[in-house]
Tab-separated table of C-alpha atoms and ligand atoms in Angstrom:
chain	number	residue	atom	x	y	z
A	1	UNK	CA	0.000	0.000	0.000
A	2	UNK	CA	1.075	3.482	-0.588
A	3	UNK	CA	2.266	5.647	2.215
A	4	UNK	CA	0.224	9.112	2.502
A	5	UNK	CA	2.456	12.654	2.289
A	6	UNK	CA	1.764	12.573	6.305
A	7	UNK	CA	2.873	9.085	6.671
A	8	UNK	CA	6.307	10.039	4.725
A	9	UNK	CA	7.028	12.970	6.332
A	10	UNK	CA	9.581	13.162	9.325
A	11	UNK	CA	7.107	13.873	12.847
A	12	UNK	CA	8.016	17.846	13.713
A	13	UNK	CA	5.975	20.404	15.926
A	14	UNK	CA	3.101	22.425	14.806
A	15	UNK	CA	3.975	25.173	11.776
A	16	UNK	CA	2.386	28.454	12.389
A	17	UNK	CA	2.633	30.113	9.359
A	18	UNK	CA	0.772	32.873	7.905
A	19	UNK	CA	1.006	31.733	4.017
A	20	UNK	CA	-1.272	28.989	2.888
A	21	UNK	CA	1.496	27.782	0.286
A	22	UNK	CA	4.100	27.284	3.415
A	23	UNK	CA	1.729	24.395	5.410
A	24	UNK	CA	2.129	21.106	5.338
A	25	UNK	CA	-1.699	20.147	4.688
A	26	UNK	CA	-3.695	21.552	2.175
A	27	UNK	CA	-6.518	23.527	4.275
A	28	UNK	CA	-8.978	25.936	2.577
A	29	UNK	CA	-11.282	28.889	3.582
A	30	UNK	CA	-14.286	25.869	2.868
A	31	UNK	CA	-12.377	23.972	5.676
A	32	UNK	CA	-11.994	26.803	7.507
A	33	UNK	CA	-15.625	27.921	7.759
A	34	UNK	CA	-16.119	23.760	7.733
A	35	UNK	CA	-14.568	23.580	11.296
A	36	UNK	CA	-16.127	27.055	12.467
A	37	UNK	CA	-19.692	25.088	11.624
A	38	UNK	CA	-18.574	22.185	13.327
A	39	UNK	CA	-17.229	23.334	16.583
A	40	UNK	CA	-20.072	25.667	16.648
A	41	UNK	CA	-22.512	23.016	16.508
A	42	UNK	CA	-20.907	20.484	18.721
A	43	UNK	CA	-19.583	23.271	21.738
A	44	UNK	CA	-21.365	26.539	20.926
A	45	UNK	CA	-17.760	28.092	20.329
A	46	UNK	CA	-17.638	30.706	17.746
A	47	UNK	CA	-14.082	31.258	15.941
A	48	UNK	CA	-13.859	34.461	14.178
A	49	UNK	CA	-11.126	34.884	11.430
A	50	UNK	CA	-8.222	35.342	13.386
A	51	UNK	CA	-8.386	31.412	14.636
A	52	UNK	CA	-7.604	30.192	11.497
A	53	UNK	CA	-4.392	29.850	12.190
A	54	UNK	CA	-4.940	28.528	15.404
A	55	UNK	CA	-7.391	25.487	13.614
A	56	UNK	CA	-4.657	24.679	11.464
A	57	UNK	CA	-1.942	24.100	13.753
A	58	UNK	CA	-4.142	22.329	16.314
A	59	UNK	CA	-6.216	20.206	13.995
A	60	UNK	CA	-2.813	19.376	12.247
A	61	UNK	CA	-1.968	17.108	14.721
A	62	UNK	CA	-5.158	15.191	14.175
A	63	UNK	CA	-4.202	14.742	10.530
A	64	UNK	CA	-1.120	13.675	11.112
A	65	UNK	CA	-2.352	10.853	13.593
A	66	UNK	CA	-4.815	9.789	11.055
A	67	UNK	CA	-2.309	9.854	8.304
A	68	UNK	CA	-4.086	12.598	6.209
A	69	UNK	CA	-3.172	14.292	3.506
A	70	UNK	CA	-5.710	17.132	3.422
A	71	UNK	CA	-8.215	18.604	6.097
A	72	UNK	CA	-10.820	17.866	3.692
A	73	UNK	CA	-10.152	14.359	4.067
A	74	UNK	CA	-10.339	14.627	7.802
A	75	UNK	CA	-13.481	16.632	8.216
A	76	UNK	CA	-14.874	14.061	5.495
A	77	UNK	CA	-13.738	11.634	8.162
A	78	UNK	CA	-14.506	13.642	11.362
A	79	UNK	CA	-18.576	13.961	9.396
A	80	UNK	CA	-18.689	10.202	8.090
A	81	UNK	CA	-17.350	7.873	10.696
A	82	UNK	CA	-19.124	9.705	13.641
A	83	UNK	CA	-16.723	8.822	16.033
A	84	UNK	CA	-16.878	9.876	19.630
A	85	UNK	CA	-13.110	9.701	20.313
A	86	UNK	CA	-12.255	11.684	17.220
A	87	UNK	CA	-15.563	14.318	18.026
A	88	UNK	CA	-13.051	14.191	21.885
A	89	UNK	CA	-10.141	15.448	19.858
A	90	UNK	CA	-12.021	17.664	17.506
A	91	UNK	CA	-13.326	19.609	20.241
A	92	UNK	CA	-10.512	19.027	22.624
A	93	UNK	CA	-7.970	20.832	20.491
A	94	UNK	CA	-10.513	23.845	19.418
A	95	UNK	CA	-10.944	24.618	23.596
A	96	UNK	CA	-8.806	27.371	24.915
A	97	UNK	CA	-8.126	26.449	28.136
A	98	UNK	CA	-5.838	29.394	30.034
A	99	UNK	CA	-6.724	29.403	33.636
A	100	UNK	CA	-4.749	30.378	36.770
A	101	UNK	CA	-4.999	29.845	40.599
A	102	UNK	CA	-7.026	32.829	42.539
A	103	UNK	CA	-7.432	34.117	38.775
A	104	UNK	CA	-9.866	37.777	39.121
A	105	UNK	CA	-9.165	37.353	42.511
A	106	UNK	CA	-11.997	39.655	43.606
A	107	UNK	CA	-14.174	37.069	43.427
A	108	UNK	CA	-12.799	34.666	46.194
A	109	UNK	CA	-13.379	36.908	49.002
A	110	UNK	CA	-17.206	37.741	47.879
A	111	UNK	CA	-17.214	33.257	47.398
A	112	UNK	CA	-16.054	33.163	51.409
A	113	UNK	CA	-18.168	36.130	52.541
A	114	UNK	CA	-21.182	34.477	50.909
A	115	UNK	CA	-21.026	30.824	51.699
A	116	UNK	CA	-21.200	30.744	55.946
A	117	UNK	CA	-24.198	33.168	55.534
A	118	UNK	CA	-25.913	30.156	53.216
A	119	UNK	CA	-27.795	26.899	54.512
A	120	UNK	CA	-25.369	23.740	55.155
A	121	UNK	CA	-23.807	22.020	53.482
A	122	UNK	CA	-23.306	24.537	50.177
A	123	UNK	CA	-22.758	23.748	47.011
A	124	UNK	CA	-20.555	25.260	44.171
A	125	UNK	CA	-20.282	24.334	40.844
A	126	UNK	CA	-17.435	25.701	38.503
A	127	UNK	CA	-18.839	25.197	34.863
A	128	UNK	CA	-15.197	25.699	32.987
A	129	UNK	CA	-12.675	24.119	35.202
A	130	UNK	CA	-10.103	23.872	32.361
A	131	UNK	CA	-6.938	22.362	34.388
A	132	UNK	CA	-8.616	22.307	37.688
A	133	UNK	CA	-7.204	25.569	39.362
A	134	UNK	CA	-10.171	27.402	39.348
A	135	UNK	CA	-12.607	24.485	40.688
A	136	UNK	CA	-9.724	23.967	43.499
A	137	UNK	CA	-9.352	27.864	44.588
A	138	UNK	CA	-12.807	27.189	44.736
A	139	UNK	CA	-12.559	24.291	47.038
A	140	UNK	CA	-9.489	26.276	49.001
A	141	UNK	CA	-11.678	29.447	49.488
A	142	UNK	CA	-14.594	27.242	51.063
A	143	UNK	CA	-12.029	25.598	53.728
A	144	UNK	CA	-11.185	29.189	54.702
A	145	UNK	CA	-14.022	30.335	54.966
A	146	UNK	CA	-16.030	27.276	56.945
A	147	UNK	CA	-13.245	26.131	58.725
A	148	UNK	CA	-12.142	22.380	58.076
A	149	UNK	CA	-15.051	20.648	59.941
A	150	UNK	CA	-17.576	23.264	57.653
A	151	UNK	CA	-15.812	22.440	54.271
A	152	UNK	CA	-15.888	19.040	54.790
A	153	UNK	CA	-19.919	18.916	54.219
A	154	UNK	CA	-19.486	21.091	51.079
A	155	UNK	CA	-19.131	20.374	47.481
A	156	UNK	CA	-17.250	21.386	44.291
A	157	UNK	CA	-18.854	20.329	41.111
A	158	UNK	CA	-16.130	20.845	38.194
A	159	UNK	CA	-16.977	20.445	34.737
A	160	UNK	CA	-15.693	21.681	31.519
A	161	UNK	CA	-16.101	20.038	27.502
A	162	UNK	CA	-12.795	19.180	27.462
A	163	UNK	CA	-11.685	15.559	28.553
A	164	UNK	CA	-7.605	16.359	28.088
A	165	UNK	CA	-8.046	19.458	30.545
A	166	UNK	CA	-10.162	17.617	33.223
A	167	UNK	CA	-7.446	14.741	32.957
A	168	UNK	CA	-5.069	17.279	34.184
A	169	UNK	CA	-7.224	18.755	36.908
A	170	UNK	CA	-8.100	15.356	38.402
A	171	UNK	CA	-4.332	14.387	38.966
A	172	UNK	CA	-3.775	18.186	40.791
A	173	UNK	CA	-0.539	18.257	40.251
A	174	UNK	CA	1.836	22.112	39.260
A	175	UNK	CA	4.446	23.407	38.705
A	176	UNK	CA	5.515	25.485	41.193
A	177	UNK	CA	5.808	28.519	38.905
A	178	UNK	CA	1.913	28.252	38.839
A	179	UNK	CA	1.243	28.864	42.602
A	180	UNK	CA	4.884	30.673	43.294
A	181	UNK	CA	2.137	33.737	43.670
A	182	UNK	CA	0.085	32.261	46.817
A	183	UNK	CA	0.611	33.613	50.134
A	184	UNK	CA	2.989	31.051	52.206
A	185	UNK	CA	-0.216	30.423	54.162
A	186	UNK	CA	-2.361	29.058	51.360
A	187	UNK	CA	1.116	26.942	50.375
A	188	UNK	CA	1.598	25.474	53.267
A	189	UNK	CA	-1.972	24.373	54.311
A	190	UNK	CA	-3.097	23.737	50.508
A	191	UNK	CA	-0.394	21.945	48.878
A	192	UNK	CA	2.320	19.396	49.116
A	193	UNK	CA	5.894	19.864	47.421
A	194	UNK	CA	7.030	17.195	45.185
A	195	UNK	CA	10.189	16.047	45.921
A	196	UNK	CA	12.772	13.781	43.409
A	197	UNK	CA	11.109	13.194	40.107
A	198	UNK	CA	8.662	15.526	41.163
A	199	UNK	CA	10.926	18.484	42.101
A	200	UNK	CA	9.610	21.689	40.986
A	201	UNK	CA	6.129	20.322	41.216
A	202	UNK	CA	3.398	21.125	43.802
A	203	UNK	CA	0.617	18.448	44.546
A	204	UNK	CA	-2.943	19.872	45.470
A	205	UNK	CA	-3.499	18.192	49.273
A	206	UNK	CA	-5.939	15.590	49.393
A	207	UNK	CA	-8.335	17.555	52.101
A	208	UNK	CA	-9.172	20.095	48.804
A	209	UNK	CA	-9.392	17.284	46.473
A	210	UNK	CA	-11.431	16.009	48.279
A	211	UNK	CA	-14.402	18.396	47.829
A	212	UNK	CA	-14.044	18.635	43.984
A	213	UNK	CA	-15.957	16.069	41.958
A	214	UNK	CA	-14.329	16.281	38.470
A	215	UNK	CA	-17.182	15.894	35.461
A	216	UNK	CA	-17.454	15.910	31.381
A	217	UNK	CA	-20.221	18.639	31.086
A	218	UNK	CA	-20.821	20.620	27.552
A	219	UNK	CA	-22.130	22.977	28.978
A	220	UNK	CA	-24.383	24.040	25.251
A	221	UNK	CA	-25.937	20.833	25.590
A	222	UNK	CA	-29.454	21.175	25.867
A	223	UNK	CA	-30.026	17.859	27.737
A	224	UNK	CA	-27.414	17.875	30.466
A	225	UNK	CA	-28.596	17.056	33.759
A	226	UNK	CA	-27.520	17.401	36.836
A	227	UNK	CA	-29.148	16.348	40.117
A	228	UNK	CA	-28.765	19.321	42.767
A	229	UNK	CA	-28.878	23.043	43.060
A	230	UNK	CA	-25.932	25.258	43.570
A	231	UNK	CA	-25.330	28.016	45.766
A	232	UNK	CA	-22.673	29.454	43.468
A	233	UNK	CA	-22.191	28.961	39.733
A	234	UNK	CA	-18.589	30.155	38.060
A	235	UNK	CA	-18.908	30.365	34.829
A	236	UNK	CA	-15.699	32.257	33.961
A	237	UNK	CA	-14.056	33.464	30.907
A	238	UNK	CA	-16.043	30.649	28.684
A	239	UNK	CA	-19.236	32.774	27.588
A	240	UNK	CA	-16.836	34.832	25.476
A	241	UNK	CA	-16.341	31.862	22.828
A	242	UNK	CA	-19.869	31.817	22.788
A	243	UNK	CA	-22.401	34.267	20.447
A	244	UNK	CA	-25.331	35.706	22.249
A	245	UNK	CA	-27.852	33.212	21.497
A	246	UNK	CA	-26.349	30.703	22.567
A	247	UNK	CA	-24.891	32.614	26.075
A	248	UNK	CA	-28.751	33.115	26.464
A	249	UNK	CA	-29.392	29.267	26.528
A	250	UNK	CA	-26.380	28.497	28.896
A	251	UNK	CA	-28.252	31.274	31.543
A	252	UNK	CA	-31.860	29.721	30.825
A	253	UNK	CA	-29.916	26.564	32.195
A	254	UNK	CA	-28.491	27.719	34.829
A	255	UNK	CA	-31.727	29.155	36.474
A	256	UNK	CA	-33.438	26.136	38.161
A	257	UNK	CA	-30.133	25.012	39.100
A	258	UNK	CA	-29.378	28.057	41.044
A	259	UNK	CA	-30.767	27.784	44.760
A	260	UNK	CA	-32.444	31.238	45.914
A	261	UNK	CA	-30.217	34.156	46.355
A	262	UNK	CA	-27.595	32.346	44.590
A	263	UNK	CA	-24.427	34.146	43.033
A	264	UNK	CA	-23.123	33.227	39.301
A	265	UNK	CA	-19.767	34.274	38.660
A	266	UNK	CA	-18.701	35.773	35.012
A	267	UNK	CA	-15.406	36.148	33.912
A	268	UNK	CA	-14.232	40.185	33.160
A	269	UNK	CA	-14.667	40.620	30.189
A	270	UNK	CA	-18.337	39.269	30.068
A	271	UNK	CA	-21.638	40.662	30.435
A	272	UNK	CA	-24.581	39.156	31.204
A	273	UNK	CA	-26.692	42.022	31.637
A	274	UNK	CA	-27.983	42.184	28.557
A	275	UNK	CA	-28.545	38.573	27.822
A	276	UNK	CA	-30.615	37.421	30.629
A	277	UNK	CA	-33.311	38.822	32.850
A	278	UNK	CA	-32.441	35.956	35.839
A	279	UNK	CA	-29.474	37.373	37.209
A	280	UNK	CA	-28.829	41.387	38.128
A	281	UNK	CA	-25.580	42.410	38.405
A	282	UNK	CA	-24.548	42.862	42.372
A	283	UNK	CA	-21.136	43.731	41.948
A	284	UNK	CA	-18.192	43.122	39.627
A	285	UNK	CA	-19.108	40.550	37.254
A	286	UNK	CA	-20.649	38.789	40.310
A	287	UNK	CA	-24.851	38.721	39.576
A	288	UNK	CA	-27.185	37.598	41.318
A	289	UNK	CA	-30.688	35.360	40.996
A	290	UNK	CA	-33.746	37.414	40.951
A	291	UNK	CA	-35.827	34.371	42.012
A	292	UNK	CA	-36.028	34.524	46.076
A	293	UNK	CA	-36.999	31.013	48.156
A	294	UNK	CA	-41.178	31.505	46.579
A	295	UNK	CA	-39.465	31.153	43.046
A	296	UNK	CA	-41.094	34.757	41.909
A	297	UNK	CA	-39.021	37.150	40.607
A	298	UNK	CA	-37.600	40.146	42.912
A	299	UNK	CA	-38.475	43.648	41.429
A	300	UNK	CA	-35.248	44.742	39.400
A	301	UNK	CA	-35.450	41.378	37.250
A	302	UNK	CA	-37.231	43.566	34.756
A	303	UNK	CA	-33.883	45.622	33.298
A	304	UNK	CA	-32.291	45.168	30.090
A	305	UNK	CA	-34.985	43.041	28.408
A	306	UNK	CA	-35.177	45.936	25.155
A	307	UNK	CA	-31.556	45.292	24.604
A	308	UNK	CA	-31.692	42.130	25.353
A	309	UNK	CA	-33.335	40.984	21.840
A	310	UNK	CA	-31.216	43.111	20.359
A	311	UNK	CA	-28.023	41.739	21.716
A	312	UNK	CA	-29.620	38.194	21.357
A	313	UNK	CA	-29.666	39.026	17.568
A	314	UNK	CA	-26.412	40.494	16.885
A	315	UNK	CA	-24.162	37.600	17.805
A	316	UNK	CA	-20.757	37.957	18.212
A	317	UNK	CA	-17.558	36.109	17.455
A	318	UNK	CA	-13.993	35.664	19.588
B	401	LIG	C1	-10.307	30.115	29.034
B	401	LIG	S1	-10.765	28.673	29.948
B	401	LIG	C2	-11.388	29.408	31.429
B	401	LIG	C3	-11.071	28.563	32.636
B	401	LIG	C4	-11.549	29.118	33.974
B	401	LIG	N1	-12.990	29.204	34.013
B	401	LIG	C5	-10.933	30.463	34.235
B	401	LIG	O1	-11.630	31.487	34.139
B	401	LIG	O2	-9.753	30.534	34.555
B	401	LIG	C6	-12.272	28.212	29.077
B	401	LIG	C7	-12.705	26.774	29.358
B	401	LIG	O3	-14.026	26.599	28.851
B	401	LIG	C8	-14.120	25.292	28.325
B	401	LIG	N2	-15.244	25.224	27.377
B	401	LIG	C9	-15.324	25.705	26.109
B	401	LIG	N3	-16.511	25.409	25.577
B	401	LIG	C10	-17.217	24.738	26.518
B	401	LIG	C11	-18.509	24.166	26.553
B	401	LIG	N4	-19.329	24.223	25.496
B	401	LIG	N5	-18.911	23.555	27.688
B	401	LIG	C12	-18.083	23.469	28.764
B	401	LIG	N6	-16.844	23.984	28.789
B	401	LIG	C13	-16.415	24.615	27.674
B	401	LIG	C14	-12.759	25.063	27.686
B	401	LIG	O4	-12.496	23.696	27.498
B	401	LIG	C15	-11.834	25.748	28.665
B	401	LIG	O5	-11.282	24.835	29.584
């Protein structure tokens, strides 16, 4: 059998290159607006223009696993075989997944101001965990807050589309570099140093990982379920790959699964003000619901719903 181009050519990393001519796969503006369809349908994300290079040098790895010559061939592939591991890697390598530890770290102290003021045990689920340092500041800022006993009873749901990322964020483990900006306090009591082959490395302690249940959760998927309400919902720095529309459907979700007087978290660059008459804004990027304990709506729920369809129409791109 004849070897493909890919299967002859030596393994190297990733070209990014700005002329079509210089790439190692053939990859048109039809594939192009191909994969913006498909990872649109399959995540909600919307990729404006400038990802194209991005696509190509993280779908280029696909190819070259497959042994393709052309992304035609693969989306052909990707379309026909309806794979669920290859759908994985699609959408796994079209995620962008930069997170941090304490990341907008105006919202932690609202989180552990909040949660001894709310029944026990609370609940908080973190709806784009990426690597798992968000859901476990999470988990970190609940201990503080309730005291070991307290944090014990509560719960960090962590979900996010991406099975690579949630890998990562189940095993805990850093490099230092990635916590180096933690007070010596939150070192100490949160994490454990490696030591040999694990120099350099930090390991989240097993008290935090402890209240962080790690799940697959798209979070544009109209029929997820999940089985209790939160106190807290972060949804951080995700709604911006997403156009109106469909940020609209993620907050519709979120409603019934928000217990009363329940906080959702956005990211800083996101507004929700606009797109959804269920949460008002209580501080910033912190909103609240505007359902109280009866499930009616508290007076203020009314603002924003003229823009709203407007917004809802424009769509937007990232
Ligand atoms: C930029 S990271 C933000 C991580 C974290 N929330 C933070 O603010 O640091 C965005 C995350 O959203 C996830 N994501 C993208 N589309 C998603 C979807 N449809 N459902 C769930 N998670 C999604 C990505 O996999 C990625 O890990």
């Amino acid at each position: 059998m004849m070897a493909t181009r890919a299967q002859q050519r030596p393994e190297r990393s990733d070209p990014v290159r700005s002329g079509e001519q210089s790439r190692d796969f053939e990859f048109t503006s039809a594939d192009f607006a191909r994969i913006r369809e498909l990872i649109h349908r399959s995540a909600g994300i919307s990729l404006s223009d400038h990802k194209r290079d991005m696509a190509y040098s993280r779908l280029a790895r696909r190819l070259r696993s497959r042994g393709l010559d052309t992304f035609k061939q693969y989306l052909d592939l990707l379309e026909a075989e309806n794979d669920p591991a290859e759908w994985e890697a699609f959408t796994n390598a079209l995620t962008t997944n930069l997170t941090a530890f304490f990341r907008e770290a105006h919202h932690f102290p609202i989180l552990a101001d909040f949660v001894p003021r709310r029944a026990q045990p609370v609940s908080v689920w973190c709806s784009a965990a990426s690597t798992g340092e968000e859901p476990y500041s999470i988990a970190m800022t609940l201990i503080e807050a309730l005291g070991d006993s307290g944090a014990r009873q509560a719960s960090v749901l962590a979900t996010d589309i991406d099975t690579q990322v949630l890998a990562k964020a189940e095993a805990g483990m850093y490099q230092f570099d990635q916590v180096k900006h933690l007070s010596p306090e939150r070192l100490k009591r949160f994490f454990l140093k490696g030591t040999g082959a694990h120099a350099g490395m930090v390991k989240v302690r097993p008290e935090v990982r402890a209240l962080v249940r790690f799940e697959q959760l798209n979070l544009t998927d109209r029929d997820y379920q999940l089985r209790s309400q939160f106190d807290a919902i972060f949804c951080r720095n995700v709604m911006i790959y997403f156009d109106k529309p469909t940020q609209a459907q993620v907050l519709a979700r979120f409603e019934p699964l928000m217990k009363a007087g329940g906080l959702l978290f956005a990211g800083h660059s996101e507004n929700f003000t606009y797109v959804t008459q269920a949460f008002k804004l209580r501080g910033q990027t912190v909103y609240e619901l505007t359902r109280d304990a009866s499930g009616a709506r508290t007076p203020t729920a009314t603002r924003g719903s003229a823009t709203a369809s407007h917004q809802a129409a424009s769509g937007v791109t990232v």
